[in-house]
GROMACS .gro file of C-alpha atoms in nm:
model
  186
    1MET     CA    1  13.759  -1.418   4.102
    2GLU     CA    2  13.431  -1.260   3.950
    3HIS     CA    3  13.257  -1.538   4.054
    4ILE     CA    4  13.307  -1.464   4.413
    5GLY     CA    5  13.241  -1.098   4.359
    6SER     CA    6  13.595  -0.991   4.379
    7SER     CA    7  13.805  -0.788   4.102
    8TYR     CA    8  14.156  -0.712   4.002
    9ASN     CA    9  14.313  -0.434   3.836
   10GLY     CA   10  14.691  -0.464   3.770
   11ALA     CA   11  15.000  -0.682   3.666
   12THR     CA   12  14.986  -1.044   3.593
   13LYS     CA   13  15.216  -1.325   3.538
   14PHE     CA   14  15.107  -1.667   3.396
   15GLY     CA   15  14.750  -1.569   3.480
   16ARG     CA   16  14.822  -1.490   3.855
   17MET     CA   17  14.856  -1.139   4.024
   18GLU     CA   18  15.193  -1.025   4.022
   19GLY     CA   19  15.354  -0.681   4.067
   20GLU     CA   20  15.153  -0.370   4.166
   21GLY     CA   21  14.793  -0.393   4.153
   22GLU     CA   22  14.428  -0.343   4.334
   23TYR     CA   23  14.222  -0.629   4.469
   24THR     CA   24  13.835  -0.546   4.578
   25PHE     CA   25  13.666  -0.809   4.789
   26PRO     CA   26  13.317  -0.832   4.776
   27THR     CA   27  13.298  -0.657   5.096
   28ASN     CA   28  13.438  -0.362   4.892
   29THR     CA   29  13.756  -0.387   5.115
   30ARG     CA   30  14.027  -0.271   4.860
   31TYR     CA   31  14.392  -0.426   4.876
   32VAL     CA   32  14.643  -0.161   4.710
   33GLY     CA   33  15.021  -0.266   4.670
   34GLU     CA   34  15.245  -0.531   4.557
   35MET     CA   35  15.147  -0.882   4.422
   36LYS     CA   36  15.353  -1.229   4.396
   37ASP     CA   37  15.220  -1.541   4.277
   38GLY     CA   38  14.865  -1.456   4.347
   39MET     CA   39  14.916  -1.321   4.688
   40PHE     CA   40  14.989  -0.987   4.882
   41HIS     CA   41  15.354  -0.965   4.903
   42GLY     CA   42  15.579  -0.656   4.955
   43LYS     CA   43  15.407  -0.335   5.061
   44GLY     CA   44  15.056  -0.289   5.030
   45VAL     CA   45  14.749  -0.125   5.192
   46LEU     CA   46  14.389  -0.268   5.287
   47TYR     CA   47  14.145   0.002   5.290
   48PHE     CA   48  13.795  -0.079   5.434
   49PRO     CA   49  13.482   0.075   5.342
   50ASN     CA   50  13.440   0.243   5.678
   51GLY     CA   51  13.769   0.428   5.634
   52ILE     CA   52  13.978   0.220   5.848
   53LYS     CA   53  14.323   0.133   5.673
   54TYR     CA   54  14.588  -0.151   5.745
   55GLU     CA   55  14.897  -0.077   5.610
   56SER     CA   56  15.172  -0.343   5.608
   57THR     CA   57  15.458  -0.549   5.461
   58TRP     CA   58  15.311  -0.890   5.343
   59GLU     CA   59  15.520  -1.188   5.295
   60ASN     CA   60  15.332  -1.479   5.048
   61GLY     CA   61  14.999  -1.333   5.183
   62ILE     CA   62  15.071  -1.266   5.563
   63ALA     CA   63  15.108  -0.965   5.717
   64LYS     CA   64  15.435  -0.936   5.879
   65GLN     CA   65  15.460  -0.591   6.017
   66GLY     CA   66  15.193  -0.314   5.988
   67THR     CA   67  14.974  -0.015   6.123
   68PHE     CA   68  14.620   0.017   6.196
   69THR     CA   69  14.456   0.325   6.146
   70PHE     CA   70  14.108   0.399   6.203
   71ALA     CA   71  13.859   0.633   6.010
   72ASP     CA   72  13.921   0.939   6.228
   73GLY     CA   73  14.302   0.914   6.200
   74LEU     CA   74  14.364   0.732   6.533
   75GLN     CA   75  14.647   0.508   6.497
   76TYR     CA   76  14.636   0.181   6.669
   77GLN     CA   77  14.934   0.110   6.924
   78GLU     CA   78  14.991  -0.229   7.044
   79LYS     CA   79  15.211  -0.096   7.342
   80ASP     CA   80  15.139   0.194   7.564
   81TRP     CA   81  14.784   0.259   7.418
   82ASN     CA   82  14.585   0.515   7.639
   83TYR     CA   83  14.321   0.556   7.404
   84CYS     CA   84  13.959   0.443   7.610
   85ASP     CA   85  14.188   0.288   7.891
   86GLY     CA   86  13.932   0.367   8.155
   87TYR     CA   87  14.147   0.693   8.267
   88ASP     CA   88  14.065   0.939   7.941
   89ARG     CA   89  13.714   0.838   7.798
   90ARG     CA   90  13.730   1.133   7.551
   91PHE     CA   91  13.677   1.034   7.181
   92TYR     CA   92  13.990   1.100   6.955
   93THR     CA   93  13.819   1.364   6.790
   94GLU     CA   94  13.779   1.547   7.163
   95ARG     CA   95  14.130   1.440   7.237
   96CYS     CA   96  14.270   1.639   6.893
   97ASN     CA   97  14.032   1.942   6.909
   98GLY     CA   98  13.892   1.952   7.272
   99LEU     CA   99  13.579   1.903   7.466
  100ARG     CA  100  13.282   2.089   7.357
  101PRO     CA  101  13.078   2.319   7.613
  102ALA     CA  102  12.839   2.183   7.864
  103GLY     CA  103  12.532   2.088   7.715
  104LYS     CA  104  12.664   1.995   7.363
  105SER     CA  105  12.883   1.686   7.467
  106GLN     CA  106  12.991   1.430   7.215
  107ILE     CA  107  12.787   1.099   7.233
  108THR     CA  108  12.978   0.962   6.940
  109ASP     CA  109  13.333   1.035   6.782
  110LEU     CA  110  13.144   1.171   6.494
  111HIS     CA  111  12.971   1.510   6.565
  112PRO     CA  112  12.691   1.564   6.518
  113PRO     CA  113  12.629   1.203   6.532
  114ARG     CA  114  12.438   1.004   6.258
  115ALA     CA  115  12.082   0.971   6.295
  116ILE     CA  116  11.960   0.645   6.364
  117PRO     CA  117  11.655   0.497   6.144
  118ASP     CA  118  11.359   0.414   6.368
  119GLY     CA  119  11.379   0.090   6.553
  120CYS     CA  120  11.747   0.027   6.485
  121TYR     CA  121  12.079   0.052   6.652
  122ASP     CA  122  12.410   0.217   6.501
  123CYS     CA  123  12.661  -0.077   6.552
  124GLY     CA  124  12.976   0.066   6.416
  125ASP     CA  125  12.975  -0.023   6.071
  126GLY     CA  126  12.621   0.031   5.997
  127PHE     CA  127  12.260   0.022   6.111
  128TYR     CA  128  12.122  -0.296   6.302
  129ASN     CA  129  11.748  -0.363   6.261
  130PRO     CA  130  11.637  -0.610   6.545
  131SER     CA  131  11.335  -0.704   6.401
  132THR     CA  132  11.492  -0.838   6.076
  133ARG     CA  133  11.819  -0.900   6.243
  134VAL     CA  134  12.005  -0.734   5.927
  135VAL     CA  135  12.305  -0.486   5.961
  136THR     CA  136  12.307  -0.263   5.675
  137ALA     CA  137  12.592  -0.003   5.580
  138TYR     CA  138  12.512   0.375   5.647
  139THR     CA  139  12.464   0.373   5.279
  140GLY     CA  140  12.177   0.124   5.288
  141ARG     CA  141  12.393  -0.150   5.146
  142PHE     CA  142  12.324  -0.510   5.298
  143LEU     CA  143  12.634  -0.616   5.543
  144ARG     CA  144  12.527  -0.939   5.713
  145SER     CA  145  12.288  -1.104   5.926
  146ALA     CA  146  12.329  -1.089   6.284
  147ASP     CA  147  12.375  -1.428   6.447
  148ASP     CA  148  12.235  -1.469   6.845
  149GLN     CA  149  12.572  -1.358   6.982
  150GLU     CA  150  12.625  -1.050   6.794
  151HIS     CA  151  12.246  -0.954   6.839
  152GLU     CA  152  12.258  -0.973   7.218
  153TRP     CA  153  12.567  -0.751   7.204
  154ILE     CA  154  12.433  -0.487   6.969
  155VAL     CA  155  12.117  -0.469   7.189
  156ARG     CA  156  12.324  -0.457   7.499
  157THR     CA  157  12.579  -0.217   7.398
  158CYS     CA  158  12.490   0.001   7.123
  159ARG     CA  159  12.328   0.326   7.083
  160LYS     CA  160  11.961   0.317   6.968
  161ALA     CA  161  11.704   0.554   6.783
  162TRP     CA  162  11.513   0.565   7.073
  163ASP     CA  163  11.530   0.707   7.440
  164GLU     CA  164  11.442   0.488   7.718
  165VAL     CA  165  11.359   0.662   8.081
  166CYS     CA  166  11.563   0.444   8.334
  167GLY     CA  167  11.562   0.536   8.690
  168ALA     CA  168  11.318   0.723   8.878
  169GLU     CA  169  10.963   0.706   8.740
  170PRO     CA  170  10.915   1.014   8.532
  171GLU     CA  171  10.517   1.012   8.552
  172LYS     CA  172  10.574   1.075   8.923
  173SER     CA  173  10.663   1.435   9.030
  174ALA     CA  174  10.927   1.454   9.299
  175ALA     CA  175  10.620   1.590   9.541
  176ALA     CA  176  10.425   1.288   9.483
  177ARG     CA  177  10.739   1.057   9.571
  178CYS     CA  178  10.801   1.266   9.883
  179GLU     CA  179  10.441   1.253   9.980
  180GLU     CA  180  10.444   0.854   9.899
  181SER     CA  181  10.737   0.783  10.097
  182SER     CA  182  10.619   1.006  10.426
  183ASN     CA  183  10.300   0.773  10.465
  184VAL     CA  184  10.497   0.477  10.524
  185ASN     CA  185  10.400   0.320  10.860
  186PHE     CA  186  10.654   0.158  11.064
   0.00000   0.00000   0.00000
């Protein structure tokens, strides 16, 4: 385990994880629960570094029945899921605490939103630097190098540190645009 960056604290039997214990992956995801013959077995919880948790009943290392809870407390439902379904676009915290007044709207579930380092994107589990193609945790720890597909998705989808003007040309006043359009010859 130590060779790959994992660790285990708990009971063992014949040198294998057995009984109650805590297994920590190299990613700092932790499993806390019952083990059998070196595998997750019985009741246990996976705690992810970003605050998400997965509680499950395990059988020989395979999750048989479980619940997925996001860091903000929202519990995923496989059926009748009505969060981010197109009809109600509020963040979970807005559903729990109500909407903020005009001009103070939330742009992320976390309010106020995290400040994004210059030139970077907030990709949900950390910050992405497109010039190095590296994702780091919000704490600054290396998470991964993005492949082409992830890079494209982040650049197209995620919140960035800078503002871009889109639509109308900001350097032209409304009057200048009106004058321009009235000088068109037919």
